[in-house]
PDB file of C-alpha atoms in Angstrom:
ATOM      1  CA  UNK R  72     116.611  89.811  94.871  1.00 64.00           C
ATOM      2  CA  UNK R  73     115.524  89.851  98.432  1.00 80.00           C
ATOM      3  CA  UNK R  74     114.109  92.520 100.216  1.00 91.00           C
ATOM      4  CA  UNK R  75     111.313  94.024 102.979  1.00 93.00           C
ATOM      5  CA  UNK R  76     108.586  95.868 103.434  1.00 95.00           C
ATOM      6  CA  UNK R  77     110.083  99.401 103.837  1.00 96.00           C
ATOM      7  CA  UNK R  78     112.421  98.999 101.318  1.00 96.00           C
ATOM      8  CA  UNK R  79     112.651 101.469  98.252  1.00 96.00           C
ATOM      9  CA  UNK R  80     112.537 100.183  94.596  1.00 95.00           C
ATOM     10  CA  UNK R  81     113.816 101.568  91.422  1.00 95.00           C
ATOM     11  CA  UNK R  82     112.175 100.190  88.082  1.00 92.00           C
ATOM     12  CA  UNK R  83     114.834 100.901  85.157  1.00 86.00           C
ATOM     13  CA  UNK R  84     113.390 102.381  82.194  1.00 83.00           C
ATOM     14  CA  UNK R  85     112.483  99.965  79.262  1.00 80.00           C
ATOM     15  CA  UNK R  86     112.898 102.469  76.392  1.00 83.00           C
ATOM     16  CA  UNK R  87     116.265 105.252  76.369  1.00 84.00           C
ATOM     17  CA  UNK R  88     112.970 108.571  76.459  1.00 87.00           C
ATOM     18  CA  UNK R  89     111.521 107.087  79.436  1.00 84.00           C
ATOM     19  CA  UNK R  90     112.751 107.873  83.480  1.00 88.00           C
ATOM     20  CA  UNK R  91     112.658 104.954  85.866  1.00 88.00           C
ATOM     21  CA  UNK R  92     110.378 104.454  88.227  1.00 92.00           C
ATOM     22  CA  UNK R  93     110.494 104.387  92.106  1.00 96.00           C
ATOM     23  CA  UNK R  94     108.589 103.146  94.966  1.00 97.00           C
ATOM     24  CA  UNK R  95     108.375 102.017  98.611  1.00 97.00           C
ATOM     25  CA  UNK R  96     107.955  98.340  98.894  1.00 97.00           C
ATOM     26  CA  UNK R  97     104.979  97.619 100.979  1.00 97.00           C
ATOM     27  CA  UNK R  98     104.445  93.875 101.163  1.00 97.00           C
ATOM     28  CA  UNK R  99     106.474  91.456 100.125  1.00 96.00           C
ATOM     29  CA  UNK R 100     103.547  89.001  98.552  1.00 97.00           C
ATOM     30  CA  UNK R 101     106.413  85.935  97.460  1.00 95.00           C
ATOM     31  CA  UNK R 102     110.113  85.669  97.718  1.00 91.00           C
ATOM     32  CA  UNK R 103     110.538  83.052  94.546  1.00 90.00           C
ATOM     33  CA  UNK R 104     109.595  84.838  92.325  1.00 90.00           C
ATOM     34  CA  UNK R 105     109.657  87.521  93.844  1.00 92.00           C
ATOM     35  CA  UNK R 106     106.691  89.439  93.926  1.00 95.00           C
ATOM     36  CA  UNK R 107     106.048  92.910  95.628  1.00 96.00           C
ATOM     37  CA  UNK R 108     103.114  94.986  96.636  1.00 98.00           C
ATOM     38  CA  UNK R 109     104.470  98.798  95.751  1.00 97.00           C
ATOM     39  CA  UNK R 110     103.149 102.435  96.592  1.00 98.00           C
ATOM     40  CA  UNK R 111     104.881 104.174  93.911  1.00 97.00           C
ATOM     41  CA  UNK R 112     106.184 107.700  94.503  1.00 97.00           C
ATOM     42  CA  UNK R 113     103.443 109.146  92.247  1.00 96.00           C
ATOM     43  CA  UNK R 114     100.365 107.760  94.906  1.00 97.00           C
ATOM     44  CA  UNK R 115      99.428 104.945  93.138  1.00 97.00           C
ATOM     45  CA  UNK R 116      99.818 100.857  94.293  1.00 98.00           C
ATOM     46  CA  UNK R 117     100.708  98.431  92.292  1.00 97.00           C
ATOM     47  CA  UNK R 118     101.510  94.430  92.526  1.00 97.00           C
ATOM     48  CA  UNK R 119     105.384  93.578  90.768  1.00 94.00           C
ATOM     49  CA  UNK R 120     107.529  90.894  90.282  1.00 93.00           C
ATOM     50  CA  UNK R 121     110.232  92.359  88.474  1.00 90.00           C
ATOM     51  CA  UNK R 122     112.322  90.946  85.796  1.00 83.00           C
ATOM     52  CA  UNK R 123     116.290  90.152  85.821  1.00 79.00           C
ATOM     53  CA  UNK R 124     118.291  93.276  86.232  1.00 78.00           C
ATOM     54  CA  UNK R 125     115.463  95.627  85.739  1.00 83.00           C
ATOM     55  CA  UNK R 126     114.990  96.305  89.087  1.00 90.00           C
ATOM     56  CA  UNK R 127     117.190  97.149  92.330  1.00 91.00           C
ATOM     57  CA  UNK R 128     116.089  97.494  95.893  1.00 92.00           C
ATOM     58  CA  UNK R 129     117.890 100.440  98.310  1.00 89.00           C
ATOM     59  CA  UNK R 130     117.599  99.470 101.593  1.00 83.00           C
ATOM     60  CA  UNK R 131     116.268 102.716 103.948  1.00 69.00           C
ATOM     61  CA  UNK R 132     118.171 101.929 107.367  1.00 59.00           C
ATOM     62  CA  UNK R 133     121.414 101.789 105.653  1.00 53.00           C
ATOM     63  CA  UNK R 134     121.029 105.334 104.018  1.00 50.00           C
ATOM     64  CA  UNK R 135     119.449 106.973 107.315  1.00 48.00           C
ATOM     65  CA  UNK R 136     123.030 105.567 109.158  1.00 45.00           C
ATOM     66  CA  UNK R 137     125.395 107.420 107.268  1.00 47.00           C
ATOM     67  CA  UNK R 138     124.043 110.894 108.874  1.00 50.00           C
ATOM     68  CA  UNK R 139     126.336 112.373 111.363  1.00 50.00           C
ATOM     69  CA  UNK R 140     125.326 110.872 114.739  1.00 48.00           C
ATOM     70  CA  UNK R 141     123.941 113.443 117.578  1.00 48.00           C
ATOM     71  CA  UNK R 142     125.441 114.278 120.903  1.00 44.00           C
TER      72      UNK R 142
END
């Protein structure tokens, strides 16, 4: 898993009655392992280096450029 400050991350749930969990990576501390410095949506920071497959990464830029370009 690679990925950049700026980039959003989404924890999958552990157990079927919890909701993931999202953030907004904001240091990338290590790329093997990987391990990420987080502001989750809910205020708090937190250090991570997810598992296998319980985490993906959405890259921001790529959403924003699917808006309809101005004139």
């Amino acid at each position: 898993m690679h990925a950049k400050a700026g980039n959003r991350i989404v924890i999958e749930a552990a157990k079927a009655t919890q909701s993931a969990r999202a953030g907004t990576i904001e240091q990338v501390l290590r790329e093997e392992p990987p391990t990420y410095r987080v502001k989750w949506d809910d205020g708090r920071t937190s250090v991570l280096a997810p598992s296998a497959g319980g985490a993906r990464v959405e890259n921001l830029t790529q959403k924003r450029s699917r808006g309809n370009p101005t004139t």
